[in-house]
XYZ file of C-alpha atoms in Angstrom:
741
model
C 118.099 106.656 158.411
C 115.013 108.449 156.671
C 114.885 108.503 152.322
C 116.992 111.406 150.767
C 114.145 113.766 148.951
C 115.516 114.658 145.114
C 114.331 118.185 145.009
C 114.814 118.536 141.289
C 113.454 114.980 140.207
C 109.786 116.326 142.040
C 110.509 120.161 140.313
C 111.076 118.280 136.825
C 107.860 115.761 137.491
C 106.130 119.380 138.373
C 107.512 120.481 134.936
C 105.893 117.817 133.015
C 102.413 117.630 134.830
C 102.077 120.900 134.117
C 103.414 120.790 130.458
C 100.971 117.532 130.008
C 98.331 120.296 130.836
C 99.339 123.579 128.656
C 100.637 121.099 125.532
C 97.587 118.816 125.438
C 96.928 119.218 121.162
C 98.218 121.997 119.198
C 95.383 123.311 117.204
C 96.099 123.076 112.677
C 96.511 126.151 111.960
C 95.360 128.184 108.413
C 98.241 127.786 106.575
C 101.394 125.840 107.502
C 104.313 126.446 105.121
C 107.084 123.917 105.545
C 109.187 125.572 103.451
C 109.571 122.355 101.919
C 111.934 124.341 99.004
C 114.613 124.726 101.590
C 114.851 121.337 102.167
C 117.832 119.638 101.069
C 118.518 115.430 100.018
C 120.621 113.523 97.790
C 119.381 110.393 96.223
C 120.634 107.169 95.708
C 122.847 108.315 92.665
C 124.456 110.977 94.952
C 122.808 113.625 93.350
C 121.650 116.468 95.543
C 118.898 119.034 95.396
C 119.578 122.401 94.239
C 119.884 125.265 96.811
C 118.959 128.708 96.419
C 122.594 129.425 95.452
C 121.872 127.386 92.462
C 118.655 127.336 91.446
C 117.801 131.266 92.420
C 115.054 133.436 93.842
C 111.439 132.039 93.324
C 110.083 133.063 90.326
C 106.925 134.326 89.195
C 104.572 133.271 86.758
C 106.029 129.462 86.844
C 103.594 126.919 86.946
C 104.151 122.913 86.912
C 101.225 120.413 86.051
C 101.400 116.696 86.844
C 99.899 114.245 84.721
C 97.723 112.190 87.195
C 95.638 108.642 86.825
C 92.278 108.124 88.590
C 91.814 104.802 86.733
C 93.102 101.620 89.301
C 91.248 99.302 89.931
C 88.266 100.972 88.158
C 88.193 98.733 84.308
C 88.289 95.549 86.538
C 90.797 93.927 89.314
C 92.205 90.794 87.494
C 95.660 89.642 88.995
C 97.543 91.429 89.380
C 99.695 91.199 86.471
C 102.736 92.224 86.952
C 105.097 92.448 83.633
C 108.404 92.724 85.148
C 107.921 89.787 87.135
C 106.262 87.986 84.284
C 109.415 88.598 82.077
C 111.847 87.678 84.678
C 110.022 84.262 85.391
C 109.221 83.210 81.796
C 111.873 84.979 79.376
C 109.945 83.542 76.435
C 107.154 85.258 77.473
C 106.922 88.027 74.863
C 106.371 85.386 72.083
C 103.488 83.388 73.722
C 100.032 83.913 74.008
C 99.464 82.068 76.912
C 97.324 83.398 80.433
C 99.409 82.134 82.333
C 102.067 83.872 82.181
C 100.063 86.978 80.770
C 97.194 87.832 82.328
C 93.956 87.566 79.636
C 93.802 89.565 76.413
C 92.481 93.235 77.969
C 93.238 92.233 81.249
C 95.305 95.171 82.968
C 98.959 94.748 83.782
C 101.112 96.497 86.184
C 105.121 97.495 84.450
C 106.298 96.865 88.040
C 105.371 97.257 91.364
C 104.686 101.560 93.085
C 106.363 101.737 96.272
C 102.902 101.904 98.173
C 101.761 98.100 96.631
C 99.607 97.712 93.879
C 97.046 99.859 95.887
C 93.405 101.334 94.149
C 92.828 105.058 93.704
C 90.556 105.554 95.743
C 93.128 104.710 98.770
C 92.785 107.683 100.538
C 96.560 107.060 102.569
C 98.136 106.542 99.424
C 96.599 109.755 98.068
C 97.254 112.362 100.759
C 101.270 111.015 100.736
C 100.861 111.603 97.241
C 99.260 114.649 97.638
C 102.746 115.499 100.497
C 105.180 114.241 97.781
C 104.119 116.696 94.777
C 103.596 119.326 97.152
C 107.397 119.054 98.297
C 108.217 118.553 94.891
C 106.739 122.194 93.722
C 103.874 120.896 91.507
C 100.910 123.084 91.593
C 98.685 120.664 90.208
C 97.503 117.079 88.800
C 95.826 116.824 85.859
C 93.357 113.875 85.967
C 93.370 111.740 82.569
C 89.670 111.269 81.351
C 90.683 110.978 77.704
C 89.249 107.586 77.649
C 85.800 108.874 78.133
C 85.803 107.795 81.963
C 85.885 110.707 84.352
C 86.578 107.723 87.613
C 84.099 110.103 90.294
C 84.668 107.710 92.789
C 88.494 107.745 92.744
C 88.440 111.717 92.070
C 85.850 112.482 94.886
C 88.124 110.351 97.144
C 91.119 112.182 96.291
C 89.209 115.688 96.959
C 88.320 114.495 100.174
C 91.856 113.462 100.815
C 93.510 116.988 99.267
C 90.415 118.509 101.749
C 91.616 116.651 105.043
C 95.491 118.262 104.075
C 94.493 121.343 103.812
C 92.162 121.063 106.803
C 95.403 120.963 108.584
C 97.174 124.012 107.367
C 98.914 122.059 104.521
C 99.547 121.809 100.806
C 98.332 119.895 98.190
C 98.037 120.629 93.957
C 95.453 122.000 92.610
C 93.061 119.394 90.144
C 92.015 120.281 86.403
C 91.013 117.464 83.683
C 92.208 116.616 80.403
C 89.230 115.603 77.947
C 89.135 113.007 75.028
C 91.467 114.082 72.050
C 90.016 115.821 68.778
C 90.736 112.470 66.969
C 90.204 109.271 67.149
C 86.969 109.615 69.794
C 83.952 111.725 68.326
C 83.135 115.007 69.559
C 79.869 113.530 71.051
C 82.558 111.802 73.869
C 84.093 115.023 74.023
C 81.388 116.915 75.062
C 79.285 114.441 77.006
C 82.431 114.079 79.092
C 82.432 117.753 79.610
C 79.104 117.920 80.417
C 79.237 114.934 83.207
C 82.361 117.018 84.647
C 80.011 120.482 84.722
C 77.358 118.148 85.974
C 79.189 116.747 88.541
C 82.359 119.047 89.860
C 81.958 122.322 88.364
C 78.484 123.028 88.295
C 77.339 122.215 92.380
C 80.620 123.880 93.353
C 82.833 120.731 94.215
C 85.964 121.506 96.116
C 85.968 125.094 94.381
C 89.526 125.815 96.349
C 91.119 123.106 94.461
C 90.361 124.022 90.978
C 93.242 125.432 89.311
C 92.586 128.363 87.417
C 94.258 129.861 84.649
C 93.987 133.407 83.460
C 91.505 133.522 86.363
C 88.742 130.766 85.143
C 89.052 127.000 86.086
C 91.438 125.449 83.509
C 89.905 122.939 81.151
C 91.687 121.188 78.553
C 89.409 120.585 75.606
C 88.714 121.841 72.354
C 85.823 124.640 72.813
C 85.134 123.947 69.181
C 83.472 120.236 70.413
C 81.106 122.237 72.506
C 79.271 124.339 70.427
C 75.885 122.860 71.218
C 73.901 119.297 70.045
C 74.329 117.558 67.279
C 72.517 115.504 65.022
C 72.888 114.004 61.499
C 74.310 110.929 60.296
C 77.069 110.092 62.768
C 78.425 106.699 61.441
C 79.969 105.305 58.300
C 80.553 102.095 55.939
C 81.571 103.255 53.007
C 83.329 105.953 51.224
C 82.652 107.479 47.449
C 85.706 109.156 46.057
C 85.515 112.686 44.842
C 86.455 113.010 41.261
C 87.838 115.836 39.687
C 84.873 117.930 38.076
C 81.990 116.635 39.834
C 80.493 117.325 43.353
C 78.865 115.247 46.362
C 76.799 117.045 48.432
C 73.946 116.120 51.529
C 70.635 117.782 52.078
C 69.523 118.053 55.901
C 66.399 120.058 57.724
C 67.077 121.196 61.303
C 64.355 122.600 63.766
C 66.795 125.024 65.596
C 69.798 127.531 64.497
C 72.929 125.725 62.742
C 75.743 126.623 64.178
C 78.231 124.397 62.168
C 78.203 121.345 59.383
C 80.330 118.984 58.711
C 80.949 115.678 57.315
C 84.251 113.206 57.380
C 86.322 112.718 54.408
C 89.028 109.752 53.479
C 92.446 110.434 51.532
C 92.899 106.523 51.685
C 96.232 107.026 53.551
C 97.478 109.384 50.969
C 99.055 112.868 51.315
C 97.920 116.423 49.761
C 94.515 116.397 49.095
C 92.291 119.087 49.412
C 88.742 119.828 48.508
C 85.941 122.932 48.694
C 83.113 122.635 51.178
C 80.002 125.429 51.008
C 76.379 125.203 52.175
C 73.714 126.422 49.993
C 70.617 127.085 51.125
C 67.626 124.486 50.455
C 69.613 122.153 47.813
C 72.189 121.784 45.304
C 70.714 125.337 43.451
C 70.125 127.284 46.166
C 72.040 130.460 47.429
C 75.751 130.146 48.689
C 75.642 131.406 52.132
C 79.718 129.918 52.711
C 82.247 128.523 51.491
C 86.018 127.340 52.064
C 88.833 125.544 50.775
C 90.557 123.211 52.937
C 94.210 121.696 51.763
C 96.393 119.059 53.727
C 93.488 116.868 54.158
C 94.354 114.601 57.215
C 93.232 110.965 56.159
C 89.376 110.603 57.627
C 89.778 114.160 58.971
C 86.581 116.335 59.900
C 86.176 119.004 57.480
C 83.542 121.859 58.198
C 82.062 125.381 58.256
C 80.730 126.953 61.267
C 78.512 130.463 61.945
C 78.513 133.118 63.984
C 75.655 134.142 63.873
C 73.762 131.103 63.795
C 71.868 130.319 60.477
C 67.795 130.071 61.157
C 66.383 126.647 61.137
C 65.439 125.114 57.911
C 66.458 123.086 55.476
C 70.243 122.985 53.998
C 72.609 121.554 51.595
C 76.588 120.564 51.927
C 78.781 120.147 49.163
C 82.387 119.346 48.517
C 83.771 120.049 45.263
C 87.188 120.692 43.316
C 89.305 117.663 44.514
C 92.631 118.050 44.347
C 94.661 114.593 44.814
C 92.701 111.336 46.010
C 90.005 112.324 48.201
C 86.499 111.451 49.051
C 83.395 111.085 51.347
C 82.538 108.744 53.808
C 78.959 107.934 53.854
C 76.304 104.393 54.164
C 74.642 102.663 51.507
C 71.226 102.448 52.999
C 68.719 105.480 53.612
C 68.347 105.911 57.334
C 67.913 109.677 57.494
C 64.532 110.681 57.276
C 65.262 114.374 57.130
C 67.292 114.630 53.880
C 69.449 112.881 51.148
C 72.440 112.356 49.694
C 73.206 113.816 46.533
C 76.115 112.914 43.312
C 76.135 116.348 40.795
C 73.336 117.964 42.181
C 71.228 114.682 41.651
C 70.046 112.765 44.360
C 72.147 109.364 45.445
C 71.388 106.057 46.898
C 72.547 106.335 50.668
C 73.543 108.582 53.502
C 76.862 111.054 53.617
C 78.271 110.903 57.088
C 77.304 114.622 58.211
C 76.696 116.471 61.863
C 74.345 119.415 62.554
C 75.399 121.624 65.146
C 72.658 123.061 67.264
C 72.693 125.601 70.067
C 72.997 124.472 73.524
C 71.834 126.624 76.792
C 74.148 124.619 79.157
C 77.196 124.196 76.538
C 77.312 127.998 76.481
C 77.482 128.272 80.044
C 80.185 125.890 79.763
C 82.038 128.218 77.187
C 81.791 131.133 79.350
C 83.527 129.042 82.736
C 86.419 127.878 81.541
C 89.744 128.999 80.393
C 90.264 126.271 77.432
C 93.132 124.649 76.211
C 92.920 122.297 73.248
C 95.073 119.705 73.852
C 97.162 118.195 70.736
C 97.500 114.154 71.264
C 100.438 114.365 68.488
C 104.412 113.338 69.954
C 105.442 114.996 66.714
C 104.256 118.165 64.651
C 103.335 120.615 67.403
C 100.836 123.564 67.530
C 98.265 123.852 64.732
C 96.843 127.225 66.139
C 97.248 129.476 69.541
C 95.818 128.085 72.697
C 96.649 124.820 72.389
C 98.713 122.432 75.034
C 100.268 119.062 74.425
C 100.888 116.487 76.901
C 103.647 114.636 75.969
C 106.346 114.917 72.852
C 109.303 113.700 71.630
C 112.527 115.705 71.915
C 112.883 118.201 70.886
C 109.515 119.583 72.636
C 107.713 122.284 70.797
C 106.794 125.645 72.610
C 102.895 126.205 72.637
C 102.060 129.499 72.587
C 98.913 131.562 73.800
C 96.391 133.798 71.614
C 98.850 136.721 72.500
C 102.161 135.280 70.934
C 103.672 134.018 74.450
C 105.759 130.748 75.278
C 102.892 129.707 77.480
C 103.465 125.926 77.784
C 105.712 123.163 77.360
C 105.633 119.334 77.834
C 108.038 117.392 79.684
C 108.218 113.661 79.941
C 109.847 110.596 81.257
C 109.937 108.483 78.107
C 107.884 108.487 74.994
C 105.530 105.526 73.033
C 107.358 106.653 69.653
C 109.502 104.508 67.411
C 111.498 106.909 65.236
C 108.559 109.619 63.793
C 105.254 108.121 64.736
C 103.161 106.208 67.360
C 104.576 102.875 68.880
C 104.109 100.681 71.694
C 106.491 100.772 74.653
C 106.826 97.047 74.225
C 107.996 97.797 70.690
C 111.232 97.461 70.214
C 112.924 100.814 69.596
C 110.089 102.936 71.652
C 111.502 105.702 73.719
C 112.321 104.344 77.159
C 113.387 106.491 80.566
C 117.324 105.895 78.922
C 116.663 107.397 75.086
C 118.266 110.624 74.771
C 120.608 112.191 72.145
C 118.867 109.981 69.606
C 119.365 106.845 71.013
C 118.945 104.185 74.010
C 121.808 104.607 76.729
C 121.928 100.606 77.712
C 125.093 100.981 79.989
C 124.223 99.467 83.304
C 122.550 101.342 85.638
C 121.139 103.941 82.970
C 117.618 103.338 83.570
C 117.974 104.824 87.062
C 119.320 107.987 85.671
C 116.309 109.678 83.796
C 118.793 110.675 80.901
C 115.202 111.115 78.694
C 113.648 113.214 81.143
C 116.652 115.470 81.461
C 116.659 115.984 78.046
C 113.433 116.945 78.118
C 113.493 119.701 80.833
C 117.111 121.073 79.315
C 114.868 121.650 76.706
C 111.868 123.488 78.841
C 114.755 125.580 81.069
C 116.152 126.549 77.562
C 112.203 127.734 76.323
C 111.119 129.155 79.738
C 107.324 128.776 78.919
C 105.276 129.603 81.801
C 103.721 126.509 82.429
C 105.542 122.775 81.814
C 103.457 119.642 81.847
C 105.455 116.460 83.114
C 103.722 112.788 82.366
C 103.706 111.392 84.469
C 103.124 110.592 87.968
C 100.749 107.522 88.533
C 100.421 105.829 85.236
C 101.760 102.061 86.306
C 98.850 99.539 84.151
C 98.140 99.102 80.205
C 95.817 96.394 78.742
C 97.112 93.824 77.120
C 96.638 93.636 73.388
C 97.409 91.793 70.133
C 97.712 94.894 67.765
C 98.431 98.751 68.157
C 99.571 100.519 65.570
C 99.977 98.013 63.037
C 102.202 96.350 65.744
C 101.470 92.791 66.129
C 102.157 90.132 69.024
C 100.602 88.005 71.331
C 101.537 90.807 74.236
C 101.475 94.509 73.150
C 101.116 96.934 75.701
C 100.793 100.843 74.271
C 101.784 103.110 77.463
C 103.856 100.856 79.855
C 105.913 97.675 79.605
C 108.676 97.079 82.064
C 110.658 99.925 84.037
C 112.894 101.083 80.808
C 109.679 101.565 79.081
C 107.149 103.057 81.262
C 106.701 106.739 82.577
C 105.743 106.722 85.762
C 107.548 109.072 88.863
C 106.018 108.101 92.076
C 109.163 105.786 93.824
C 108.577 101.895 92.488
C 109.839 99.019 94.887
C 113.016 97.788 93.687
C 114.616 99.394 90.474
C 115.251 103.034 90.445
C 113.207 103.687 94.067
C 112.720 107.491 94.321
C 115.462 108.554 91.909
C 112.860 109.949 89.777
C 110.865 111.845 92.445
C 114.176 113.604 92.919
C 115.159 114.484 89.707
C 111.621 115.884 89.307
C 112.164 117.887 92.705
C 115.490 119.428 91.378
C 114.218 120.339 87.609
C 111.120 121.986 89.177
C 113.666 124.036 91.538
C 115.969 125.062 88.599
C 112.413 125.999 86.644
C 110.718 128.175 89.461
C 113.315 129.330 91.836
C 113.684 128.634 95.516
C 113.763 130.689 98.754
C 117.364 130.983 100.716
C 117.783 128.920 103.833
C 117.627 131.095 107.113
C 120.449 130.937 109.623
C 119.982 129.705 112.698
C 119.576 132.743 114.892
C 121.279 130.819 118.195
C 120.275 131.683 121.843
C 121.341 130.501 125.493
C 119.215 127.288 126.262
C 119.136 125.564 129.256
C 117.948 121.902 129.043
C 115.640 122.232 132.225
C 112.410 121.240 130.422
C 111.014 124.415 130.348
C 111.270 125.468 126.758
C 110.665 129.307 127.389
C 114.068 130.033 125.674
C 113.499 128.094 122.198
C 110.941 130.838 121.783
C 113.545 133.544 120.678
C 115.433 130.762 118.438
C 115.209 130.887 114.748
C 114.297 129.173 112.222
C 111.563 127.186 113.423
C 111.806 123.664 111.180
C 108.297 123.101 110.197
C 106.668 119.542 109.052
C 103.156 118.376 107.699
C 100.419 118.088 110.699
C 98.355 115.661 110.030
C 100.751 112.461 108.335
C 101.503 110.273 110.494
C 100.735 107.174 108.562
C 97.592 105.079 108.814
C 96.395 103.377 106.312
C 93.761 100.111 105.913
C 92.729 99.816 102.526
C 91.934 96.927 100.408
C 94.766 96.428 97.330
C 94.390 95.457 94.015
C 93.206 91.994 93.202
C 94.482 89.363 95.182
C 97.450 91.898 96.519
C 95.535 91.534 99.437
C 94.406 94.264 102.043
C 97.155 97.337 103.461
C 97.250 98.029 107.045
C 99.886 99.753 108.197
C 99.055 101.672 111.860
C 102.845 103.015 112.375
C 101.789 106.286 112.770
C 102.385 107.665 116.472
C 103.877 111.311 117.484
C 102.859 113.335 114.675
C 105.800 115.658 114.393
C 105.440 119.207 114.076
C 108.500 121.779 114.137
C 111.871 121.488 114.986
C 115.050 124.092 116.169
C 118.538 124.191 116.477
C 120.604 126.194 118.926
C 124.502 125.938 119.266
C 126.843 127.544 121.234
C 131.000 126.973 121.134
C 130.745 124.003 123.166
C 127.285 122.426 122.565
C 124.623 121.918 119.792
C 120.809 121.876 121.248
C 117.474 120.410 119.297
C 113.962 121.008 120.177
C 111.156 119.204 118.803
C 107.282 119.975 119.017
C 104.511 117.448 118.541
C 100.862 118.059 117.688
C 99.908 116.037 120.793
C 101.490 115.032 123.987
C 104.647 112.876 123.336
C 104.132 108.914 124.066
C 106.236 106.982 126.426
C 109.921 107.192 125.592
C 109.615 103.882 126.292
C 107.815 102.931 123.099
C 109.813 100.972 120.600
C 111.353 103.787 118.128
C 110.588 107.016 119.732
C 111.390 110.180 118.544
C 115.124 109.103 116.624
C 117.333 112.046 115.951
C 119.541 111.345 112.787
C 122.767 113.865 112.375
C 124.572 114.465 109.060
C 127.720 116.309 110.381
C 129.763 117.115 107.514
C 126.794 116.964 104.733
C 128.583 113.891 103.080
C 126.387 111.508 101.937
C 128.846 109.222 101.013
C 129.386 107.860 104.296
C 127.445 107.175 107.342
C 123.716 105.625 106.845
C 121.920 107.373 104.162
C 124.789 110.131 105.232
C 123.727 110.330 108.584
C 126.775 110.427 110.662
C 124.667 109.975 114.436
C 121.725 109.195 115.877
C 119.727 109.788 119.392
C 116.996 108.303 120.987
C 117.508 104.672 119.653
C 118.896 103.292 122.927
C 118.231 104.477 126.159
C 115.831 106.882 126.178
C 114.211 108.398 129.992
C 112.477 111.656 130.196
C 115.947 113.245 131.586
C 118.477 111.733 129.347
C 118.952 109.482 126.792
C 121.761 108.049 124.301
C 123.687 109.263 121.022
C 125.162 106.097 118.965
C 127.803 107.120 115.955
C 127.792 105.380 112.722
C 129.996 102.263 112.249
C 130.612 100.296 109.220
C 128.506 99.117 106.629
C 124.322 99.382 106.535
C 122.440 100.520 109.774
C 125.027 99.867 111.946
C 125.646 101.955 114.995
C 128.088 102.236 117.816
C 128.471 102.292 121.684
C 125.935 104.740 123.018
C 127.019 107.626 124.658
C 125.054 109.742 127.368
C 123.350 112.590 126.451
C 121.710 115.633 128.310
C 117.611 115.551 127.312
C 114.385 117.118 129.358
C 110.717 115.500 127.306
C 107.670 117.198 128.700
C 103.595 117.457 127.118
C 104.128 117.343 123.599
C 107.991 119.315 123.494
C 111.536 117.766 123.887
C 115.042 119.251 124.349
C 118.228 118.263 123.923
C 121.918 119.169 124.175
C 124.763 116.957 122.055
C 128.241 118.305 123.353
C 130.576 118.598 119.876
C 132.598 115.964 120.886
C 130.665 113.353 121.190
C 129.435 114.665 117.652
C 132.996 114.083 116.354
C 133.576 117.827 115.700
C 136.103 119.867 117.035
C 134.597 122.946 116.712
C 131.163 124.134 114.936
C 130.404 123.487 111.744
C 129.076 125.663 109.349
C 125.761 123.577 109.052
C 124.457 120.394 110.377
C 121.729 118.367 108.326
C 119.156 116.643 109.951
C 116.330 114.728 110.597
C 113.424 113.529 112.796
C 111.636 110.561 113.142
C 109.201 108.099 114.860
C 108.177 104.787 114.631
C 110.094 104.192 111.851
C 110.745 100.513 111.350
C 114.432 100.672 111.279
C 114.681 98.382 108.409
C 118.181 100.036 107.284
C 116.042 101.584 103.832
C 115.505 104.677 102.516
C 111.457 103.726 102.137
C 111.424 103.357 105.602
C 110.562 107.163 106.238
C 108.639 107.318 103.204
C 106.222 103.911 104.483
C 106.116 104.345 108.010
C 105.529 106.144 110.799
C 106.373 109.957 110.602
C 109.560 111.435 109.219
C 110.022 115.347 109.478
C 110.589 116.199 107.222
C 109.486 114.685 104.699
C 110.861 111.126 102.427
C 114.379 111.468 102.227
C 114.674 114.868 102.610
C 116.667 116.927 105.542
C 116.800 120.396 107.327
C 119.942 122.173 107.341
C 120.581 124.241 109.970
C 123.020 126.899 108.816
C 125.125 127.792 111.972
C 127.661 130.044 110.243
C 129.093 130.782 106.639
C 128.505 132.421 103.635
C 124.756 133.518 103.386
C 122.321 131.187 101.119
C 120.663 134.146 99.214
C 120.970 133.001 95.944
C 121.552 134.985 92.809
């Protein structure tokens, strides 16, 4: 007898071949909104993200910025020296200065290990993942830390390239901005040089202008615009202070060859308070015409005080004079005469040495810069709040101040994970009493697991929700490292770490290996949603679907559950120092979109990838995880069912129910399936899902080539997960509408 011809099989093969031709590689759209704000998730502590019902509809005029660090590997790569590991292995390390266990003095130390390892800031695979996570969280702008005078062009250029690649695939990334050196202690010359460097390297040549964060219609730059008035000359160092006595005067004569915009001096109070003095500018010398005068009260120790002139004064000889002291106050200077265009005076007569002073002269480039940006003066102090309009904070202790703009609007507030503050003063994170992650209500919570709960972070977010400003500046994402000092803010020891120390005394939100894992990330997502609002989860519009490999019926099914395009994991980059090279090539099928349709007997699933699917015989191929009851306390990470883990074929596959604890699954049950080209569809009977009737909703996730480690981090580190990380899609099959309040 001859062989029996399976006509159905032949037709399927024809369908598969046709699909492979028609669905070669799906082009990236110009914009690809994944609707990440409609995704659901429950973290390791059982905290579920608010949906539109709890957070309300999106609110216009609300923005979130994230402090972001570019310095990983830019200041040396000794080690890595991980403080948490050092303390675990050598409990007595805080009292010894040896290296080891510590790294050398001033060497960078990690407080812990990031989930992506001890990475460098130009690792573009890590940068792309940062962009994805921050965009999914609703962060609008990453604000780069250049407060120490370095601008890190190698790192920010790598970030811009990576962000541009994400956007070329239609994806979203945050915008970018820079936080420049604060007013004190760096001299204004440093601030001016940093701003000019950014201008020449980024803004003037138009480097990725699509990424610039704009505020009030112009790119935002966090710096004091008063420091950008022009070139500076004078005596800019000091060695000795001279006291200003009642009834006496101190002065400095100087000559300038260009118009004069400002004249300033530096005045000590020897740590006292309530000091005051009067500054005057005279023409030519002590007896010259008084051109300007100003009284200064509550002079800060070593504060810079000055007079500004609008319009500028003409080139010539001038005399800056201090008089009328109150309390203890003086003028810094030098014993030797080094300034050739003037001399010091006391009581109107020439005196030895020079007074420290600066004269500000016009600079055309700085005038161009001043017209280009929207400036906000960054306030470094954690305690005192704004001293004038148009200032922004970056970190404060609770209760944080509201910073208002020139119109009197509540413009911004800072929200921090932790603060290196002790009482009402700046401190080191390694110092006892500093305000760590568990600090709230005026004390540190010592209960087990408190460090995972983000109590400090939650308290500060509560304050921000209450005041409801336009902008919230969050500190921070990925600082991770701190130099080892021997002294800081009056605290001495063999190992003093100002800004980071250990899990409790650190302020990174980026997930870590071990410890609190990704809990702070989902706390961030939840907080941003409550601040900005979210879109409602749309209901599923089901249509009859035949599992035949043609897929036409799916066109009428809504909504489309989207995933980022171009995000399967591919990494090959050097790590920090001895950490070695980080290589991960688990990225394979790029999941683009999926759909769900249901009837009285089945729930049908559809998925589409960017390019034709790899062979179904591949390991870890196109796994579908389903949470049938939206209960995160049962199943594996809440998933009750997995499909395609075993027995996956082009026309059939298998479903397994979760069994016991951990990543354990029961006996496979056959499921009808068709895969062709870059599409796949399958139908799961309700009884196979353990359901007697159609539920109001199902949560689900597709994942390709995760390594099935049984850990939450598998979705973040390997292959492609749709949606990203711990997030799930929610298919609203029936029930009340999620429209918010």
